[in-house]
Amino acid sequence: MTIVEIGLPKRLVEFTVDGETVRVPEGATILDACSAVGKEIPTLCYGDTLKPANACRVCMVEVEGSRTLVPSCSRKAEPGMVVHTDSERTRTSRKVVLELLGSATDLSTTPGVAEWMAETGADPERFGPPAPPSDDRDDALPGEHEPVDGLTAATVRQPVKVDNALYVRDYGKCILCYKCVDACGDQWQNSFAISVAGRGFGARISTEFSTPLPDSACVYCGNCVEVCPTGALSFKAEHDKREDGSWDEAAQTQTTTVCTFCGVGCNLTLHVQDNEIVKVTSPHDSSVTHGNLCIKGRFGWQHVQNT
Amino acid sequence: MDLQFLDAKASFEERAAVDALPEGAARDQLLPALHAVNDRVGWISQGALNYICEKLHVPPADAYGVASFYSLFSLTERPERVVHVCTDLACRVNGADTVCDTLTEHVGPAGKARGGVTWLRSPCLGVCEKAPAALAFEAGDPPGTELLAPATGADVVLAARRSPSAEDGAAPVLHQTDRESLRLLRRVGAVDPESLDDYRATGGYAALRNALELGPNGVIREVTDAGLMGRGGAAFPTGRKWEGAARQPALPHYLVCNADESEPGTFKDRVLLEGDPFALVEAMTIAGFATGATLGFLYLRGEYPRARRLVQNAIDVARERGFLGVDIMGHTGFSFDIEIRRGAGAYICGEETAIFNSIEGFRGEPRSKPPFPTEQGLFGKPTVVNNVETLVNVPLILTAGYAAYREIGTEKSAGPKLFCLSGNVRKPGVYEVPFGTTLRELLALAGGVPEGRELRAVLLGGAAGGFVRPDELDLPLTMEDARAAGTTLGSGVVLALDDQADLGGFLLRIASFFRDESCGQCVPCRIGTVRQEEAVSRIVGGRKLSTDADDLALLREVGQVMRDSSICGLGQTAWNAIESAVERLGALSVEES
């Protein structure tokens, strides 16, 4: 039996989305309301287990009376609000935001984004050919950059960071959604191993003084990997398989079970390809884990297949 | 919190710098701690950061994220002496490039340490009336600063080779000699800014006395009826803001004075801070009384050492004499005090919610609104944020009364207004005029463009403002007329460009500025400002992309989305000046390139 927390009774807020009257419990966001009525709004930085960072600006909607568009993931519904999710303004904004992201970042492993790009007609190429990768992004100084000629488009392309056996950081794919920082920090793990460093286009996820992970405060819970929306963080096993071309998501099965390492009872979802566990996630709606695990549950599965 | 540290130890000096912080210091002392080490040693080492983190219980990665956000801090070793050369709008117009060339020739390239000194290109130093400017810092105990303005290349080379002469700048000079017409500036240059007695002899603290008699509600009513609007750029009614915070049940309430004047071309607040610091202290005390705040923070930009010295003195003297602290002016139960927090080189920290994060010891990233500061601001409590000029209007209202104040200016824009004239004008400086004065009259006060030149355009309101053409100079300078004309008074910038000015280069600098100063939090601003700079650079340089993109169309579309979808005002206004140059001056057209 699933236990559903219903909490205290809440007032209902009535407002309109694209001409349709919607009633949601007080405190619900515009995004919650849209999901409730089956209206899909693309999101990237939105995390179902995290406080909205509202940094990616993909989910912007138009609220009548507001000077600017508003992030649907964090703006709470108010009585009488008139929301448009598919106006000329929201379509242009979504298209350009996706183009900007696509022009600066490798989105090849970001689920959903290719379809949204096609739907909106986004063309990241129009900003010019990508500039060559850089190997010194970790040293970018705030408030300074080299003069540009505009003939190439600056990107966050950089070498992949492989400094431990468990997971890989490919920051050329990072859209700076803040989810890994929030999961590592005060919202879940309390390890605070990573933070956003630098600023502007030079902003990047970093350990202190960009030290390698094994020297950092990282405890390898992998909760950052769990929440990463772009594949910038991935299991070493997945990264290696992608590199050698053997990663095949379509051929994988998923089985949810209970972790056997201790008595907490965390739910594990085993992703299996060719009879081999290739990664472990945890259901976000689990009342025990909310998607989080420890190093053992997340990475401690080699013994299962060491036959 | 179980913190883990890298294996690096702080030196004696680094520890001494951090140990001088107040007892029981917490996270909100992070910025002061970083300053303490940077001031003493010149840069922040791993060991020093560890020591700060142990002391303040801040995770090291988190502190690294904060330290690396600010451009005045260095996280790699550098010489004790660092010279910042302003290359921003007004200095650019007045020969900053020549200063940089001379330095490159004699001291070496920017950012490279040589002979115990490093020089760096800097955004606006806020001394545009004396452009071009340079500011030298030397780490030590005590640290030294020297402001050179106006500076020649030779001056700056000389300054780079010796310790700062402890000159933190000369007293501001006013060109308006008819002092009777001045209200905001009447004490500037006329009284000793270090003397409370001078201040009181010229009417100082009469306003606070009146305020204490009126009571908090009475003060708010006067300020509301006076029609005072914020002078920081957004022009929000001050009385309404105060009332909004005052009636919030959550305690404590905070007051923040935004003295992070970093808009290129703006230096009016610096003139007030340096010329009449007690007026600001009195005004903050009145604001604290009216809004129920017992503590006020003065968030001062790190590039204003002279202002810091003078305001700190004013605070200390006021406290000694019972004008700050407990039972102020004998009014039992009214306590208020002021703390200065020094910024560290980040334009974005002037955004009203980024200030909160910066003071609390986090990265200076703006917060989403709502909730608004009057509901949840600094430390999550109801907070009023006012800029320096706004606050300094308050004593005027409380001494003369709202009705007399309303007689200055126009119906909708009441009161006196400060404008910062710079660029190609004969007498650059701060000018005080009533709202409604025309742009032509204001330019005439500053002597117009230099002999033999023609005015080409005026940048009004700053890098986030817009351009006005020479045929539009009869524009009355009011909030409503500026808005109707499709521009803004912003922070009071009036930067004149003559027929010899390099408009393309000027626009490229604006684009480059926004890219440098974006906090990086949201996509439209973080990447949009980069694409904007790239497109402006292509047009100015006469280069085309192989894709044959129409760069003006691209600029318009990216600009619109930055305006519509960025989190804060920086991204929302990053396209304003460039758009207005395109629309009103015909800049960046194909013919021009």
mmCIF file of C-alpha atoms in Angstrom, chain B residues 156-351:
data_model
loop_
_atom_site.group_PDB
_atom_site.id
_atom_site.type_symbol
_atom_site.label_atom_id
_atom_site.label_comp_id
_atom_site.label_asym_id
_atom_site.label_seq_id
_atom_site.Cartn_x
_atom_site.Cartn_y
_atom_site.Cartn_z
ATOM 1 C CA VAL B 156 50.133 55.472 -13.927
ATOM 2 C CA VAL B 157 53.517 53.999 -14.871
ATOM 3 C CA LEU B 158 55.030 55.977 -12.017
ATOM 4 C CA ALA B 159 52.295 54.829 -9.614
ATOM 5 C CA ALA B 160 52.877 51.232 -10.680
ATOM 6 C CA ARG B 161 56.521 51.545 -9.636
ATOM 7 C CA ARG B 162 56.056 52.935 -6.136
ATOM 8 C CA SER B 163 53.869 52.368 -3.109
ATOM 9 C CA PRO B 164 50.549 54.212 -3.152
ATOM 10 C CA SER B 165 50.931 57.738 -1.875
ATOM 11 C CA ALA B 166 47.924 57.212 0.434
ATOM 12 C CA GLU B 167 46.003 59.707 -1.670
ATOM 13 C CA ASP B 168 42.538 58.243 -1.852
ATOM 14 C CA GLY B 169 41.385 61.041 -4.108
ATOM 15 C CA ALA B 170 40.708 64.737 -3.866
ATOM 16 C CA ALA B 171 37.506 66.279 -2.512
ATOM 17 C CA PRO B 172 34.776 66.513 -5.125
ATOM 18 C CA VAL B 173 34.608 69.840 -6.939
ATOM 19 C CA LEU B 174 31.296 71.402 -7.951
ATOM 20 C CA HIS B 175 30.989 73.646 -10.982
ATOM 21 C CA GLN B 176 27.689 75.105 -9.798
ATOM 22 C CA THR B 177 28.731 78.169 -7.851
ATOM 23 C CA ASP B 178 25.272 79.528 -7.008
ATOM 24 C CA ARG B 179 24.997 77.492 -3.825
ATOM 25 C CA GLU B 180 21.591 78.936 -2.928
ATOM 26 C CA SER B 181 20.063 76.870 -5.713
ATOM 27 C CA LEU B 182 21.553 73.654 -4.361
ATOM 28 C CA ARG B 183 19.779 71.427 -1.891
ATOM 29 C CA LEU B 184 21.294 67.954 -2.166
ATOM 30 C CA LEU B 185 24.767 69.312 -2.836
ATOM 31 C CA ARG B 186 24.677 72.408 -0.674
ATOM 32 C CA ARG B 187 27.232 71.105 1.833
ATOM 33 C CA VAL B 188 29.501 69.389 -0.690
ATOM 34 C CA GLY B 189 32.815 71.216 -0.746
ATOM 35 C CA ALA B 190 31.440 73.846 1.671
ATOM 36 C CA VAL B 191 31.700 71.983 4.971
ATOM 37 C CA ASP B 192 34.281 69.639 6.431
ATOM 38 C CA PRO B 193 32.897 66.151 5.725
ATOM 39 C CA GLU B 194 34.635 64.893 8.874
ATOM 40 C CA SER B 195 32.989 67.370 11.217
ATOM 41 C CA LEU B 196 29.688 66.631 12.898
ATOM 42 C CA ASP B 197 29.676 70.172 14.261
ATOM 43 C CA ASP B 198 29.901 71.613 10.743
ATOM 44 C CA TYR B 199 27.074 69.334 9.777
ATOM 45 C CA ARG B 200 24.886 70.455 12.656
ATOM 46 C CA ALA B 201 25.767 74.105 12.105
ATOM 47 C CA THR B 202 24.338 73.786 8.592
ATOM 48 C CA GLY B 203 21.026 72.287 9.668
ATOM 49 C CA GLY B 204 22.145 68.712 10.229
ATOM 50 C CA TYR B 205 19.978 66.501 12.468
ATOM 51 C CA ALA B 206 17.040 68.950 12.391
ATOM 52 C CA ALA B 207 15.297 66.436 10.138
ATOM 53 C CA LEU B 208 15.796 63.539 12.550
ATOM 54 C CA ARG B 209 14.486 65.689 15.398
ATOM 55 C CA ASN B 210 11.356 66.437 13.339
ATOM 56 C CA ALA B 211 11.043 62.769 12.434
ATOM 57 C CA LEU B 212 11.133 61.694 16.072
ATOM 58 C CA GLU B 213 8.310 64.134 16.795
ATOM 59 C CA LEU B 214 6.231 62.989 13.843
ATOM 60 C CA GLY B 215 6.570 59.299 14.671
ATOM 61 C CA PRO B 216 7.156 56.512 12.125
ATOM 62 C CA ASN B 217 3.737 56.812 10.477
ATOM 63 C CA GLY B 218 4.099 60.570 10.224
ATOM 64 C CA VAL B 219 7.479 60.238 8.533
ATOM 65 C CA ILE B 220 6.132 57.747 6.011
ATOM 66 C CA ARG B 221 3.201 60.068 5.317
ATOM 67 C CA GLU B 222 5.530 63.021 4.662
ATOM 68 C CA VAL B 223 7.768 60.987 2.349
ATOM 69 C CA THR B 224 4.737 59.609 0.507
ATOM 70 C CA ASP B 225 3.100 63.019 0.140
ATOM 71 C CA ALA B 226 6.384 64.487 -1.071
ATOM 72 C CA GLY B 227 6.207 62.073 -4.003
ATOM 73 C CA LEU B 228 9.791 60.892 -3.526
ATOM 74 C CA MET B 229 10.755 58.292 -6.105
ATOM 75 C CA GLY B 230 13.829 56.063 -5.960
ATOM 76 C CA ARG B 231 16.865 57.557 -7.662
ATOM 77 C CA GLY B 232 18.591 54.278 -8.399
ATOM 78 C CA GLY B 233 16.965 53.799 -11.778
ATOM 79 C CA ALA B 234 13.721 51.965 -11.094
ATOM 80 C CA ALA B 235 11.893 55.070 -9.754
ATOM 81 C CA PHE B 236 9.693 53.214 -7.267
ATOM 82 C CA PRO B 237 7.724 55.414 -4.816
ATOM 83 C CA THR B 238 9.807 55.480 -1.636
ATOM 84 C CA GLY B 239 6.900 56.080 0.757
ATOM 85 C CA ARG B 240 5.087 53.012 -0.531
ATOM 86 C CA LYS B 241 8.201 50.886 -0.126
ATOM 87 C CA TRP B 242 8.695 52.086 3.460
ATOM 88 C CA GLU B 243 5.075 51.494 4.334
ATOM 89 C CA GLY B 244 5.214 47.999 2.841
ATOM 90 C CA ALA B 245 8.135 47.043 5.079
ATOM 91 C CA ALA B 246 6.932 48.903 8.177
ATOM 92 C CA ARG B 247 3.665 46.961 8.369
ATOM 93 C CA GLN B 248 5.269 43.517 8.056
ATOM 94 C CA PRO B 249 4.821 41.567 11.302
ATOM 95 C CA ALA B 250 8.073 39.573 10.972
ATOM 96 C CA LEU B 251 11.016 40.944 12.973
ATOM 97 C CA PRO B 252 13.644 42.289 12.737
ATOM 98 C CA HIS B 253 13.319 44.680 9.830
ATOM 99 C CA TYR B 254 16.450 45.702 7.936
ATOM 100 C CA LEU B 255 17.502 48.751 5.997
ATOM 101 C CA VAL B 256 20.036 48.496 3.189
ATOM 102 C CA CYS B 257 21.558 51.566 1.616
ATOM 103 C CA ASN B 258 22.631 50.684 -1.877
ATOM 104 C CA ALA B 259 25.917 52.501 -2.374
ATOM 105 C CA ASP B 260 27.184 49.990 -4.925
ATOM 106 C CA GLU B 261 27.249 52.649 -7.596
ATOM 107 C CA SER B 262 28.688 50.713 -10.532
ATOM 108 C CA GLU B 263 26.671 51.816 -13.541
ATOM 109 C CA PRO B 264 29.280 53.093 -15.995
ATOM 110 C CA GLY B 265 29.151 56.884 -16.089
ATOM 111 C CA THR B 266 27.609 57.218 -12.605
ATOM 112 C CA PHE B 267 29.407 58.989 -9.783
ATOM 113 C CA LYS B 268 26.751 61.135 -8.059
ATOM 114 C CA ASP B 269 26.459 58.890 -5.006
ATOM 115 C CA ARG B 270 30.230 59.009 -4.546
ATOM 116 C CA VAL B 271 30.088 62.812 -4.455
ATOM 117 C CA LEU B 272 27.394 62.673 -1.744
ATOM 118 C CA LEU B 273 29.225 59.983 0.240
ATOM 119 C CA GLU B 274 32.465 61.937 0.170
ATOM 120 C CA GLY B 275 31.053 65.431 0.420
ATOM 121 C CA ASP B 276 28.214 65.036 2.917
ATOM 122 C CA PRO B 277 28.512 61.679 4.706
ATOM 123 C CA PHE B 278 26.612 62.779 7.822
ATOM 124 C CA ALA B 279 23.565 63.549 5.674
ATOM 125 C CA LEU B 280 23.470 59.916 4.606
ATOM 126 C CA VAL B 281 23.926 58.700 8.168
ATOM 127 C CA GLU B 282 21.061 60.955 9.301
ATOM 128 C CA ALA B 283 18.872 59.871 6.392
ATOM 129 C CA MET B 284 19.477 56.186 7.110
ATOM 130 C CA THR B 285 18.602 56.783 10.758
ATOM 131 C CA ILE B 286 15.314 58.395 9.737
ATOM 132 C CA ALA B 287 14.585 55.511 7.360
ATOM 133 C CA GLY B 288 15.346 53.015 10.123
ATOM 134 C CA PHE B 289 13.016 54.857 12.493
ATOM 135 C CA ALA B 290 10.195 54.984 9.941
ATOM 136 C CA THR B 291 10.421 51.356 8.854
ATOM 137 C CA GLY B 292 11.148 49.806 12.233
ATOM 138 C CA ALA B 293 14.674 48.677 11.337
ATOM 139 C CA THR B 294 17.264 48.613 14.080
ATOM 140 C CA LEU B 295 20.204 47.786 11.837
ATOM 141 C CA GLY B 296 21.148 49.320 8.528
ATOM 142 C CA PHE B 297 23.768 48.040 6.113
ATOM 143 C CA LEU B 298 25.583 50.417 3.831
ATOM 144 C CA TYR B 299 26.663 48.300 0.881
ATOM 145 C CA LEU B 300 29.512 50.303 -0.594
ATOM 146 C CA ARG B 301 31.358 49.461 -3.766
ATOM 147 C CA GLY B 302 34.912 48.295 -3.197
ATOM 148 C CA GLU B 303 36.348 50.881 -5.574
ATOM 149 C CA TYR B 304 35.467 53.833 -3.308
ATOM 150 C CA PRO B 305 38.183 53.928 -0.606
ATOM 151 C CA ARG B 306 37.734 57.646 0.141
ATOM 152 C CA ALA B 307 33.981 57.321 0.559
ATOM 153 C CA ARG B 308 34.534 54.372 2.878
ATOM 154 C CA ARG B 309 36.929 56.307 5.093
ATOM 155 C CA LEU B 310 34.635 59.331 5.344
ATOM 156 C CA VAL B 311 31.388 57.426 5.902
ATOM 157 C CA GLN B 312 33.026 55.151 8.487
ATOM 158 C CA ASN B 313 34.200 58.277 10.284
ATOM 159 C CA ALA B 314 30.713 59.779 10.142
ATOM 160 C CA ILE B 315 29.189 56.589 11.581
ATOM 161 C CA ASP B 316 31.741 56.429 14.400
ATOM 162 C CA VAL B 317 31.373 60.084 15.320
ATOM 163 C CA ALA B 318 27.568 59.939 15.158
ATOM 164 C CA ARG B 319 27.598 56.928 17.486
ATOM 165 C CA GLU B 320 29.929 58.646 19.939
ATOM 166 C CA ARG B 321 27.643 61.660 20.093
ATOM 167 C CA GLY B 322 24.376 59.755 20.534
ATOM 168 C CA PHE B 323 23.073 60.046 16.974
ATOM 169 C CA LEU B 324 23.422 56.304 16.446
ATOM 170 C CA GLY B 325 23.169 53.419 18.870
ATOM 171 C CA VAL B 326 20.742 53.207 21.782
ATOM 172 C CA ASP B 327 18.127 55.868 22.651
ATOM 173 C CA ILE B 328 19.090 58.101 19.760
ATOM 174 C CA MET B 329 18.833 61.851 20.465
ATOM 175 C CA GLY B 330 17.434 60.949 23.852
ATOM 176 C CA HIS B 331 14.432 59.234 22.284
ATOM 177 C CA THR B 332 13.981 56.297 24.666
ATOM 178 C CA GLY B 333 13.486 53.005 22.891
ATOM 179 C CA PHE B 334 14.761 54.099 19.510
ATOM 180 C CA SER B 335 17.923 52.203 18.630
ATOM 181 C CA PHE B 336 19.596 52.073 15.261
ATOM 182 C CA ASP B 337 23.084 51.373 13.986
ATOM 183 C CA ILE B 338 24.882 51.151 10.658
ATOM 184 C CA GLU B 339 27.414 48.634 9.346
ATOM 185 C CA ILE B 340 29.418 49.211 6.192
ATOM 186 C CA ARG B 341 29.795 46.225 3.872
ATOM 187 C CA ARG B 342 32.335 46.621 1.127
ATOM 188 C CA GLY B 343 31.622 45.160 -2.297
ATOM 189 C CA ALA B 344 34.442 43.469 -4.178
ATOM 190 C CA GLY B 345 34.049 44.325 -7.826
ATOM 191 C CA ALA B 346 30.697 43.044 -9.116
ATOM 192 C CA TYR B 347 28.205 45.369 -10.828
ATOM 193 C CA ILE B 348 25.412 42.874 -10.263
ATOM 194 C CA CYS B 349 25.640 43.366 -6.495
ATOM 195 C CA GLY B 350 23.855 46.691 -6.990
ATOM 196 C CA GLU B 351 20.729 44.702 -7.885
#
